[in-house]
Coordinates of N, CA and C in Angstrom, one line a residue:
M1 N 46.4 67.6 120.9 CA 46.5 68.9 121.4 C 48.0 69.3 121.6
S2 N 48.8 68.4 122.0 CA 50.2 68.7 122.2 C 50.8 69.0 120.9
S3 N 50.5 68.1 119.9 CA 51.1 68.3 118.5 C 50.6 69.7 118.0
L4 N 49.4 70.1 118.2 CA 48.9 71.3 117.7 C 49.6 72.5 118.4
S5 N 49.8 72.3 119.7 CA 50.5 73.4 120.4 C 52.0 73.5 120.0
D6 N 52.6 72.4 119.7 CA 54.0 72.4 119.2 C 54.0 73.1 117.8
L7 N 53.0 72.8 117.0 CA 53.0 73.4 115.7 C 52.8 74.9 115.8
W8 N 52.0 75.3 116.7 CA 51.7 76.7 116.9 C 53.0 77.4 117.4
D9 N 53.6 76.8 118.4 CA 54.9 77.4 118.9 C 56.0 77.4 117.8
R10 N 56.0 76.4 117.0 CA 57.0 76.4 115.9 C 56.7 77.5 114.9
L11 N 55.4 77.8 114.7 CA 55.0 78.8 113.7 C 55.3 80.2 114.2
L12 N 54.9 80.5 115.4 CA 55.0 81.8 116.0 C 56.3 82.1 116.8
G13 N 57.0 81.1 117.1 CA 58.2 81.3 117.9 C 59.3 81.9 117.0
S14 N 60.3 82.5 117.7 CA 61.4 83.0 117.0 C 62.6 82.0 116.9
Q15 N 63.3 82.2 115.9 CA 64.5 81.3 115.7 C 65.8 82.2 115.8
P16 N 66.9 81.6 116.2 CA 68.1 82.4 116.3 C 68.6 82.9 114.9
A17 N 69.2 84.0 114.9 CA 69.8 84.6 113.7 C 70.8 83.6 113.1
P18 N 70.9 83.4 111.8 CA 71.8 82.5 111.2 C 73.2 83.1 111.3
P19 N 74.2 82.2 111.0 CA 75.6 82.8 111.0 C 75.8 83.9 109.9
R20 N 76.7 84.7 110.1 CA 77.0 85.8 109.2 C 77.3 85.4 107.8
L21 N 77.9 84.2 107.7 CA 78.2 83.7 106.4 C 77.0 83.4 105.5
I22 N 75.9 82.9 106.2 CA 74.7 82.7 105.5 C 74.0 83.9 105.0
V23 N 74.0 85.0 105.8 CA 73.4 86.2 105.4 C 74.1 86.8 104.2
L24 N 75.5 86.8 104.2 CA 76.2 87.3 103.1 C 76.2 86.4 101.9
G25 N 76.3 85.1 102.2 CA 76.3 84.1 101.1 C 75.0 84.1 100.3
T26 N 73.9 84.2 101.0 CA 72.6 84.2 100.3 C 72.4 85.5 99.5
A27 N 73.0 86.6 100.0 CA 72.9 87.9 99.2 C 73.7 87.7 97.9
V28 N 74.9 87.2 98.0 CA 75.7 87.0 96.8 C 75.1 86.0 95.9
L29 N 74.5 85.0 96.4 CA 73.8 84.0 95.5 C 72.6 84.6 94.8
A30 N 71.9 85.4 95.5 CA 70.7 86.1 94.9 C 71.2 87.0 93.7
L31 N 72.3 87.7 94.0 CA 72.8 88.6 92.9 C 73.3 87.7 91.7
A32 N 73.8 86.6 92.1 CA 74.4 85.7 91.0 C 73.3 85.1 90.1
V33 N 72.1 84.9 90.7 CA 71.0 84.3 89.9 C 70.2 85.4 89.2
V34 N 70.3 86.6 89.7 CA 69.5 87.8 89.1 C 70.3 88.4 87.9
G35 N 71.7 88.3 88.0 CA 72.5 89.0 87.0 C 72.6 88.3 85.7
P36 N 73.1 87.1 85.6 CA 73.3 86.4 84.3 C 71.9 86.1 83.7
Y37 N 71.9 86.2 82.3 CA 70.6 86.0 81.6 C 70.1 84.6 81.8
R38 N 70.9 83.6 81.8 CA 70.4 82.2 81.9 C 69.8 81.9 83.2
T39 N 70.4 82.3 84.3 CA 69.8 82.1 85.6 C 68.6 83.0 85.9
W40 N 68.7 84.2 85.3 CA 67.6 85.1 85.4 C 66.3 84.6 84.8
R41 N 66.4 83.9 83.7 CA 65.3 83.3 83.0 C 64.5 82.4 83.9
I42 N 65.2 81.8 84.9 CA 64.6 80.8 85.8 C 64.1 81.6 87.0
S43 N 64.9 82.4 87.6 CA 64.6 83.1 88.9 C 63.5 84.1 88.7
R44 N 63.4 84.6 87.5 CA 62.4 85.7 87.2 C 61.0 85.2 87.4
H45 N 60.8 83.9 87.3 CA 59.4 83.3 87.5 C 58.9 83.6 88.9
V46 N 59.8 83.6 89.9 CA 59.5 83.9 91.3 C 59.0 85.4 91.3
V47 N 59.7 86.3 90.7 CA 59.3 87.7 90.7 C 58.0 87.9 89.9
T48 N 57.8 87.1 88.9 CA 56.5 87.3 88.1 C 55.4 86.8 89.0
I49 N 55.5 85.7 89.8 CA 54.5 85.3 90.6 C 54.1 86.4 91.6
A50 N 55.1 87.0 92.2 CA 54.8 88.1 93.1 C 54.2 89.3 92.4
H51 N 54.7 89.6 91.2 CA 54.1 90.7 90.4 C 52.6 90.5 90.2
E52 N 52.3 89.4 89.6 CA 50.9 89.1 89.3 C 50.0 89.0 90.6
G53 N 50.6 88.4 91.6 CA 49.9 88.4 92.9 C 49.6 89.8 93.4
G54 N 50.5 90.7 93.2 CA 50.2 92.1 93.6 C 49.1 92.7 92.9
H55 N 49.0 92.5 91.6 CA 47.9 93.0 90.8 C 46.6 92.4 91.3
A56 N 46.6 91.0 91.6 CA 45.4 90.4 92.0 C 44.9 90.8 93.4
L57 N 45.8 90.9 94.3 CA 45.4 91.3 95.7 C 44.9 92.7 95.7
T58 N 45.5 93.6 94.9 CA 45.1 95.0 94.9 C 43.7 95.2 94.2
A59 N 43.5 94.4 93.2 CA 42.2 94.4 92.5 C 41.1 94.0 93.5
L60 N 41.3 93.0 94.3 CA 40.3 92.5 95.3 C 40.1 93.6 96.3
L61 N 41.2 94.2 96.8 CA 41.1 95.2 97.9 C 40.4 96.5 97.4
T62 N 40.5 96.8 96.2 CA 39.8 98.0 95.6 C 38.4 97.7 95.1
G63 N 37.9 96.5 95.3 CA 36.6 96.2 94.9 C 36.4 95.7 93.5
R64 N 37.4 95.4 92.8 CA 37.3 94.9 91.5 C 37.1 93.3 91.6
R65 N 36.5 92.8 90.5 CA 36.3 91.3 90.5 C 37.4 90.7 89.7
L66 N 38.1 89.8 90.4 CA 39.3 89.1 89.8 C 38.8 87.9 89.0
S67 N 39.2 88.0 87.7 CA 38.8 86.9 86.7 C 39.8 85.8 86.7
G68 N 41.1 86.1 86.8 CA 42.1 85.0 86.7 C 43.4 85.5 86.5
I69 N 44.4 84.6 86.7 CA 45.8 85.0 86.6 C 46.5 83.9 85.7
R70 N 47.3 84.4 84.8 CA 48.1 83.5 83.9 C 49.6 83.8 84.0
L71 N 50.3 82.7 84.1 CA 51.8 82.8 84.2 C 52.3 82.0 83.0
H72 N 53.2 82.7 82.2 CA 53.7 82.0 81.0 C 55.2 81.6 81.1
S73 N 55.6 80.7 80.3 CA 56.9 80.1 80.3 C 58.0 81.1 79.9
D74 N 57.6 82.3 79.3 CA 58.6 83.3 78.9 C 58.8 84.3 80.1
T75 N 58.2 84.0 81.2 CA 58.3 84.7 82.5 C 57.3 85.9 82.5
S76 N 56.5 86.1 81.5 CA 55.5 87.1 81.5 C 54.3 86.6 82.3
G77 N 53.3 87.5 82.5 CA 52.1 87.1 83.2 C 51.0 88.1 82.9
L78 N 49.8 87.7 83.3 CA 48.6 88.5 83.0 C 47.6 88.3 84.1
T79 N 47.1 89.4 84.7 CA 46.0 89.3 85.7 C 44.9 90.1 85.1
V80 N 43.7 89.5 85.1 CA 42.5 90.1 84.5 C 41.5 90.3 85.6
S81 N 41.0 91.5 85.7 CA 40.0 91.9 86.7 C 38.9 92.7 86.0
R82 N 37.7 92.7 86.6 CA 36.6 93.4 86.0 C 36.2 94.5 87.0
G83 N 35.8 95.6 86.4 CA 35.4 96.8 87.2 C 35.5 98.0 86.3
R84 N 35.5 99.2 86.9 CA 35.6 100.4 86.2 C 37.0 100.5 85.5
P85 N 37.0 100.9 84.2 CA 38.3 100.9 83.5 C 39.1 102.1 83.9
T86 N 38.6 103.0 84.7 CA 39.4 104.1 85.1 C 39.1 104.3 86.6
G87 N 39.8 105.3 87.2 CA 39.6 105.6 88.6 C 40.6 105.0 89.5
P88 N 40.5 105.3 90.8 CA 41.6 104.9 91.8 C 41.8 103.4 91.9
G89 N 40.8 102.6 91.7 CA 40.9 101.1 91.8 C 41.8 100.6 90.7
M90 N 41.5 101.1 89.5 CA 42.3 100.7 88.3 C 43.8 101.2 88.4
I91 N 43.9 102.4 88.9 CA 45.3 103.0 89.1 C 46.1 102.2 90.1
A92 N 45.5 101.9 91.2 CA 46.1 101.1 92.3 C 46.5 99.7 91.8
T93 N 45.6 99.1 91.0 CA 45.9 97.7 90.5 C 47.0 97.7 89.5
S94 N 47.1 98.7 88.6 CA 48.2 98.8 87.7 C 49.5 99.2 88.4
L95 N 49.4 100.0 89.4 CA 50.6 100.4 90.1 C 51.2 99.3 90.9
A96 N 50.4 98.3 91.4 CA 50.9 97.3 92.4 C 52.0 96.3 91.8
G97 N 51.9 96.0 90.5 CA 52.6 94.9 90.0 C 54.1 95.0 90.2
Y98 N 54.8 96.0 89.7 CA 56.2 96.1 89.8 C 56.7 96.4 91.2
L99 N 55.9 96.9 92.1 CA 56.3 97.2 93.5 C 56.1 96.1 94.4
T100 N 55.2 95.1 94.1 CA 54.9 94.0 95.0 C 56.1 93.1 95.3
P101 N 56.9 92.7 94.4 CA 58.1 91.8 94.7 C 59.0 92.5 95.7
A102 N 59.2 93.8 95.6 CA 60.1 94.5 96.5 C 59.5 94.6 97.9
L103 N 58.2 95.0 97.9 CA 57.5 95.1 99.2 C 57.3 93.8 99.9
T104 N 57.1 92.7 99.1 CA 57.1 91.4 99.7 C 58.4 91.0 100.3
G105 N 59.5 91.4 99.6 CA 60.9 91.1 100.2 C 61.1 91.9 101.4
L106 N 60.6 93.2 101.4 CA 60.7 94.0 102.6 C 60.0 93.4 103.8
L107 N 58.8 93.0 103.6 CA 58.0 92.3 104.7 C 58.8 91.1 105.2
G108 N 59.3 90.3 104.2 CA 60.1 89.2 104.6 C 61.3 89.6 105.5
A109 N 62.0 90.7 105.1 CA 63.1 91.1 105.8 C 62.8 91.5 107.2
V110 N 61.6 92.2 107.4 CA 61.1 92.5 108.7 C 60.9 91.3 109.6
L111 N 60.3 90.3 109.0 CA 60.1 89.0 109.8 C 61.4 88.3 110.1
L112 N 62.3 88.3 109.2 CA 63.6 87.7 109.4 C 64.4 88.4 110.5
A113 N 64.4 89.8 110.4 CA 65.1 90.6 111.4 C 64.6 90.3 112.8
R114 N 63.3 89.8 112.9 CA 62.7 89.5 114.2 C 62.8 88.0 114.6
G115 N 63.5 87.3 113.7 CA 63.7 85.9 114.0 C 62.5 85.0 113.6
R116 N 61.6 85.5 112.9 CA 60.4 84.7 112.5 C 60.6 84.0 111.2
I117 N 61.5 83.1 111.1 CA 61.8 82.4 109.9 C 60.7 81.5 109.4
T118 N 60.2 80.6 110.3 CA 59.2 79.7 110.0 C 57.9 80.4 109.6
L119 N 57.6 81.5 110.3 CA 56.4 82.3 110.0 C 56.4 82.9 108.6
M120 N 57.6 83.3 108.3 CA 57.8 83.9 106.9 C 57.5 82.9 105.9
L121 N 58.1 81.7 106.0 CA 57.9 80.6 105.0 C 56.5 80.2 104.9
W122 N 55.8 80.0 106.1 CA 54.4 79.6 106.0 C 53.5 80.7 105.6
A123 N 53.8 81.9 105.8 CA 53.0 83.0 105.3 C 53.1 83.0 103.7
G124 N 54.2 82.7 103.2 CA 54.4 82.5 101.8 C 53.6 81.4 101.2
L125 N 53.5 80.3 102.0 CA 52.7 79.1 101.6 C 51.2 79.5 101.5
V126 N 50.7 80.3 102.5 CA 49.3 80.7 102.5 C 49.0 81.6 101.3
V127 N 49.9 82.5 101.0 CA 49.7 83.4 99.9 C 49.7 82.6 98.5
L128 N 50.6 81.7 98.4 CA 50.7 81.0 97.1 C 49.5 80.1 97.0
A129 N 49.0 79.4 98.0 CA 47.9 78.6 98.0 C 46.6 79.4 97.5
A130 N 46.5 80.6 98.1 CA 45.4 81.5 97.7 C 45.5 81.9 96.3
M131 N 46.7 82.2 95.8 CA 46.9 82.6 94.4 C 46.6 81.4 93.5
L132 N 46.9 80.2 93.9 CA 46.7 79.0 93.0 C 45.3 78.9 92.6
I133 N 44.3 79.3 93.4 CA 42.9 79.2 93.1 C 42.5 80.0 91.9
M134 N 43.3 81.1 91.6 CA 42.9 81.9 90.5 C 43.8 81.7 89.3
I135 N 44.7 80.8 89.3 CA 45.5 80.5 88.1 C 44.6 79.9 87.0
R136 N 44.8 80.3 85.8 CA 43.9 79.9 84.7 C 44.7 79.2 83.6
N137 N 45.9 78.8 83.7 CA 46.6 78.1 82.7 C 47.5 77.0 83.3
V138 N 47.9 76.0 82.5 CA 48.6 74.9 83.0 C 50.0 75.2 83.5
F139 N 50.7 76.0 82.7 CA 52.1 76.4 83.1 C 52.0 77.2 84.5
G140 N 51.0 78.0 84.6 CA 50.9 78.8 85.9 C 50.6 77.9 87.0
V141 N 49.8 76.9 86.9 CA 49.5 75.9 87.9 C 50.8 75.1 88.3
V142 N 51.5 74.7 87.3 CA 52.7 73.9 87.5 C 53.8 74.8 88.2
S143 N 53.9 76.0 87.8 CA 54.8 77.0 88.4 C 54.5 77.2 89.9
V144 N 53.3 77.5 90.2 CA 52.9 77.8 91.6 C 53.0 76.6 92.5
V145 N 52.5 75.4 91.9 CA 52.5 74.2 92.7 C 54.0 73.8 93.0
T146 N 54.8 73.9 92.1 CA 56.3 73.6 92.3 C 56.8 74.5 93.4
T147 N 56.5 75.8 93.3 CA 57.0 76.7 94.3 C 56.5 76.4 95.7
I148 N 55.2 76.0 95.8 CA 54.6 75.6 97.1 C 55.3 74.4 97.6
A149 N 55.6 73.4 96.7 CA 56.2 72.1 97.1 C 57.6 72.4 97.7
V150 N 58.3 73.3 97.0 CA 59.7 73.5 97.5 C 59.7 74.2 98.8
V151 N 58.8 75.3 99.0 CA 58.8 76.0 100.2 C 58.3 75.1 101.4
F152 N 57.3 74.3 101.1 CA 56.8 73.4 102.1 C 57.9 72.4 102.6
A153 N 58.5 71.8 101.6 CA 59.6 70.8 101.9 C 60.7 71.4 102.8
V154 N 61.1 72.6 102.4 CA 62.1 73.2 103.2 C 61.6 73.5 104.6
S155 N 60.4 74.1 104.7 CA 59.9 74.5 106.0 C 59.5 73.4 106.9
W156 N 59.2 72.2 106.4 CA 58.8 71.1 107.2 C 59.9 70.1 107.5
F157 N 60.8 69.8 106.5 CA 61.7 68.7 106.6 C 63.2 69.2 106.8
A158 N 63.5 70.4 106.4 CA 64.9 70.8 106.5 C 65.3 71.2 107.9
S159 N 66.6 71.2 108.1 CA 67.2 71.7 109.4 C 66.9 73.2 109.5
A160 N 67.1 73.7 110.8 CA 66.9 75.1 111.1 C 67.8 76.0 110.3
Q161 N 69.0 75.5 110.1 CA 70.0 76.3 109.4 C 69.7 76.4 107.9
T162 N 69.2 75.2 107.3 CA 68.8 75.2 105.9 C 67.6 76.1 105.7
Q163 N 66.6 76.0 106.6 CA 65.5 76.9 106.5 C 65.9 78.4 106.5
A164 N 66.8 78.7 107.4 CA 67.3 80.1 107.5 C 67.9 80.5 106.2
A165 N 68.8 79.7 105.6 CA 69.5 80.0 104.4 C 68.5 80.2 103.2
F166 N 67.5 79.3 103.2 CA 66.5 79.4 102.1 C 65.6 80.7 102.3
A167 N 65.2 81.0 103.5 CA 64.4 82.2 103.7 C 65.2 83.4 103.4
Y168 N 66.4 83.5 103.8 CA 67.2 84.7 103.5 C 67.5 84.8 102.0
F169 N 67.7 83.7 101.3 CA 67.9 83.7 99.9 C 66.6 84.2 99.2
A170 N 65.5 83.7 99.6 CA 64.2 84.1 99.0 C 64.0 85.6 99.1
V171 N 64.3 86.1 100.3 CA 64.0 87.6 100.5 C 65.0 88.4 99.7
W172 N 66.3 88.0 99.7 CA 67.3 88.7 98.8 C 66.9 88.6 97.4
L173 N 66.4 87.5 96.9 CA 66.0 87.3 95.5 C 64.8 88.3 95.2
L174 N 63.8 88.4 96.1 CA 62.7 89.3 95.8 C 63.2 90.8 95.8
L175 N 64.1 91.1 96.7 CA 64.6 92.5 96.8 C 65.4 92.9 95.6
C176 N 66.3 92.0 95.3 CA 67.2 92.3 94.1 C 66.5 92.1 92.8
G177 N 65.7 91.0 92.7 CA 65.0 90.7 91.5 C 63.9 91.7 91.1
A178 N 63.5 92.5 92.1 CA 62.4 93.5 91.8 C 62.9 94.6 90.9
V179 N 64.2 94.9 90.9 CA 64.8 96.0 90.2 C 65.0 95.7 88.7
R180 N 65.5 94.6 88.4 CA 65.8 94.3 87.0 C 64.7 94.4 86.0
P181 N 63.4 93.9 86.3 CA 62.3 94.0 85.4 C 62.0 95.4 84.9
I182 N 62.3 96.4 85.8 CA 62.0 97.7 85.5 C 63.0 98.3 84.4
V183 N 64.2 97.9 84.5 CA 65.2 98.2 83.5 C 64.8 97.6 82.2
E184 N 64.4 96.3 82.2 CA 63.9 95.6 81.0 C 62.7 96.3 80.4
L185 N 61.8 96.7 81.3 CA 60.6 97.4 80.9 C 60.9 98.6 80.0
Q186 N 61.8 99.5 80.5 CA 62.1 100.7 79.8 C 62.8 100.4 78.5
R187 N 63.7 99.4 78.5 CA 64.3 99.0 77.3 C 63.3 98.6 76.2
M188 N 62.3 97.8 76.6 CA 61.2 97.4 75.7 C 60.4 98.6 75.3
R189 N 60.1 99.5 76.2 CA 59.3 100.7 75.8 C 60.1 101.5 74.8
R190 N 61.4 101.6 74.9 CA 62.2 102.4 73.9 C 62.1 101.8 72.5
R191 N 62.0 100.5 72.5 CA 61.9 99.8 71.2 C 60.4 99.7 70.7
G192 N 59.5 100.2 71.5 CA 58.1 100.1 71.1 C 57.5 98.7 71.2
Q193 N 58.1 97.9 72.1 CA 57.6 96.5 72.3 C 56.7 96.3 73.5
A194 N 56.4 97.4 74.2 CA 55.5 97.2 75.4 C 54.5 98.3 75.5
P195 N 53.6 98.4 74.4 CA 52.6 99.5 74.4 C 51.5 99.4 75.5
Y196 N 51.4 98.2 76.0 CA 50.3 98.0 77.1 C 50.9 97.7 78.4
S197 N 52.2 98.1 78.6 CA 52.8 97.9 79.9 C 52.1 98.6 81.0
D198 N 52.4 98.2 82.3 CA 51.8 98.9 83.4 C 52.1 100.4 83.4
A199 N 53.3 100.8 83.0 CA 53.7 102.2 83.0 C 52.8 102.9 82.0
D200 N 52.6 102.3 80.8 CA 51.8 103.0 79.8 C 50.3 103.0 80.1
Q201 N 49.8 101.9 80.8 CA 48.4 102.0 81.3 C 48.3 103.1 82.3
L202 N 49.2 103.2 83.2 CA 49.2 104.3 84.2 C 49.2 105.7 83.5
A203 N 50.0 105.8 82.4 CA 50.1 107.1 81.7 C 48.7 107.4 81.1
R204 N 48.0 106.4 80.6 CA 46.7 106.7 80.0 C 45.7 107.0 81.1
L205 N 45.8 106.4 82.3 CA 44.9 106.6 83.4 C 45.1 108.0 84.1
T206 N 46.4 108.4 84.2 CA 46.7 109.6 85.0 C 47.2 110.8 84.2
R207 N 47.5 110.6 82.9 CA 48.0 111.6 82.1 C 49.4 112.0 82.5
L208 N 50.1 111.3 83.3 CA 51.5 111.5 83.6 C 52.2 110.6 82.6
P209 N 53.4 111.0 82.1 CA 54.1 110.2 81.1 C 54.5 108.8 81.6
G210 N 54.6 107.9 80.7 CA 55.1 106.5 81.1 C 56.4 106.5 81.8
I211 N 57.3 107.4 81.3 CA 58.7 107.4 81.9 C 58.6 107.8 83.4
F212 N 57.6 108.6 83.7 CA 57.4 109.0 85.1 C 57.2 107.8 86.0
W213 N 56.3 106.9 85.5 CA 56.0 105.7 86.2 C 57.1 104.7 86.3
V214 N 57.9 104.6 85.2 CA 59.1 103.8 85.2 C 60.0 104.2 86.2
A215 N 60.3 105.6 86.3 CA 61.2 106.1 87.3 C 60.6 105.9 88.7
F216 N 59.3 106.0 88.9 CA 58.7 105.8 90.2 C 58.9 104.3 90.6
F217 N 58.7 103.4 89.7 CA 58.9 102.0 90.0 C 60.4 101.7 90.4
W218 N 61.3 102.3 89.6 CA 62.7 102.1 89.8 C 63.2 102.7 91.2
I219 N 62.7 103.9 91.5 CA 63.1 104.5 92.8 C 62.5 103.7 93.9
G220 N 61.3 103.3 93.8 CA 60.6 102.5 94.8 C 61.3 101.2 95.1
T221 N 61.6 100.5 94.1 CA 62.3 99.2 94.3 C 63.7 99.3 94.8
V222 N 64.4 100.3 94.3 CA 65.8 100.5 94.8 C 65.8 100.9 96.3
A223 N 64.9 101.8 96.6 CA 64.8 102.3 98.0 C 64.4 101.1 98.9
T224 N 63.5 100.2 98.4 CA 63.1 99.1 99.2 C 64.2 98.1 99.3
L225 N 65.0 97.9 98.3 CA 66.2 97.1 98.4 C 67.2 97.5 99.4
F226 N 67.4 98.8 99.5 CA 68.4 99.3 100.5 C 67.8 99.2 101.9
L227 N 66.5 99.5 102.0 CA 65.8 99.3 103.4 C 65.8 97.9 103.8
G228 N 65.4 97.0 102.9 CA 65.3 95.6 103.3 C 66.7 95.0 103.5
G229 N 67.7 95.4 102.7 CA 69.0 95.0 102.9 C 69.6 95.5 104.2
S230 N 69.3 96.7 104.6 CA 69.8 97.2 105.9 C 69.2 96.4 107.0
L231 N 68.0 96.0 106.9 CA 67.4 95.1 108.0 C 68.2 93.8 108.1
L232 N 68.4 93.2 107.0 CA 69.1 91.9 107.0 C 70.5 92.0 107.4
L233 N 71.2 93.0 106.9 CA 72.6 93.2 107.2 C 72.7 93.8 108.6
G234 N 71.8 94.5 109.0 CA 71.8 95.0 110.4 C 71.7 93.9 111.4
E235 N 70.9 92.9 111.1 CA 70.8 91.8 112.0 C 72.2 91.0 112.0
M236 N 72.9 91.0 110.9 CA 74.2 90.4 110.8 C 75.2 91.1 111.7
T237 N 75.2 92.5 111.5 CA 76.2 93.3 112.2 C 76.0 93.3 113.7
R238 N 74.7 93.1 114.1 CA 74.5 93.0 115.6 C 75.2 91.7 116.1
G239 N 75.3 90.7 115.3 CA 76.0 89.5 115.7 C 77.5 89.7 115.9
W240 N 78.0 90.8 115.3 CA 79.5 91.1 115.5 C 79.8 91.8 116.8
I241 N 78.7 92.4 117.4 CA 79.0 93.2 118.6 C 79.0 92.3 119.8

């Protein structure tokens, strides 16, 4: 009982804000892995997991039947659900993908601003474990299991300062990494390489042009980046007062 109580306190208790250097350093590191192509090819897998998780969760919440999720080594992904091919449920499911990494980062920023570092990490573990059940290809399983193992190892064995650095980096990565795929999406659309993209599916469902949805994704993710960043940096500036 004592161990269970300690675990509960550890999960729900607040942790002190990390040093300012960690907050800034993790932001710079996130930008460094999102910017260059070589590091982006690796870090983009995290964004893809969140992207496909957003499709899957929204499909379930709107009453669609989730068939499975696939994650591919080229950082693309596919979520298949069954239900009406048109209507609000399908629109919401198509809309969720590009916005989910940014919204997940924003939720993480809210938790970090309140000192809930361990809770943020364990919430991520729960979501990843639930997602793992619906993965339908080998690379996807390896990708999600590896992510779970890394997050668990940090949250269970690492020092408090290391946990804080990892959590802040993960949130910055989601916030910053949510923007670049939208730029890549429009570049592919211009070249005619993405006829079945989320933006084009939304165009067929709503009769609004695909560029409208690309702009919507971009504005939403950039606004979320600024909002989430202000929460993280606001916590830092409070430490200066």
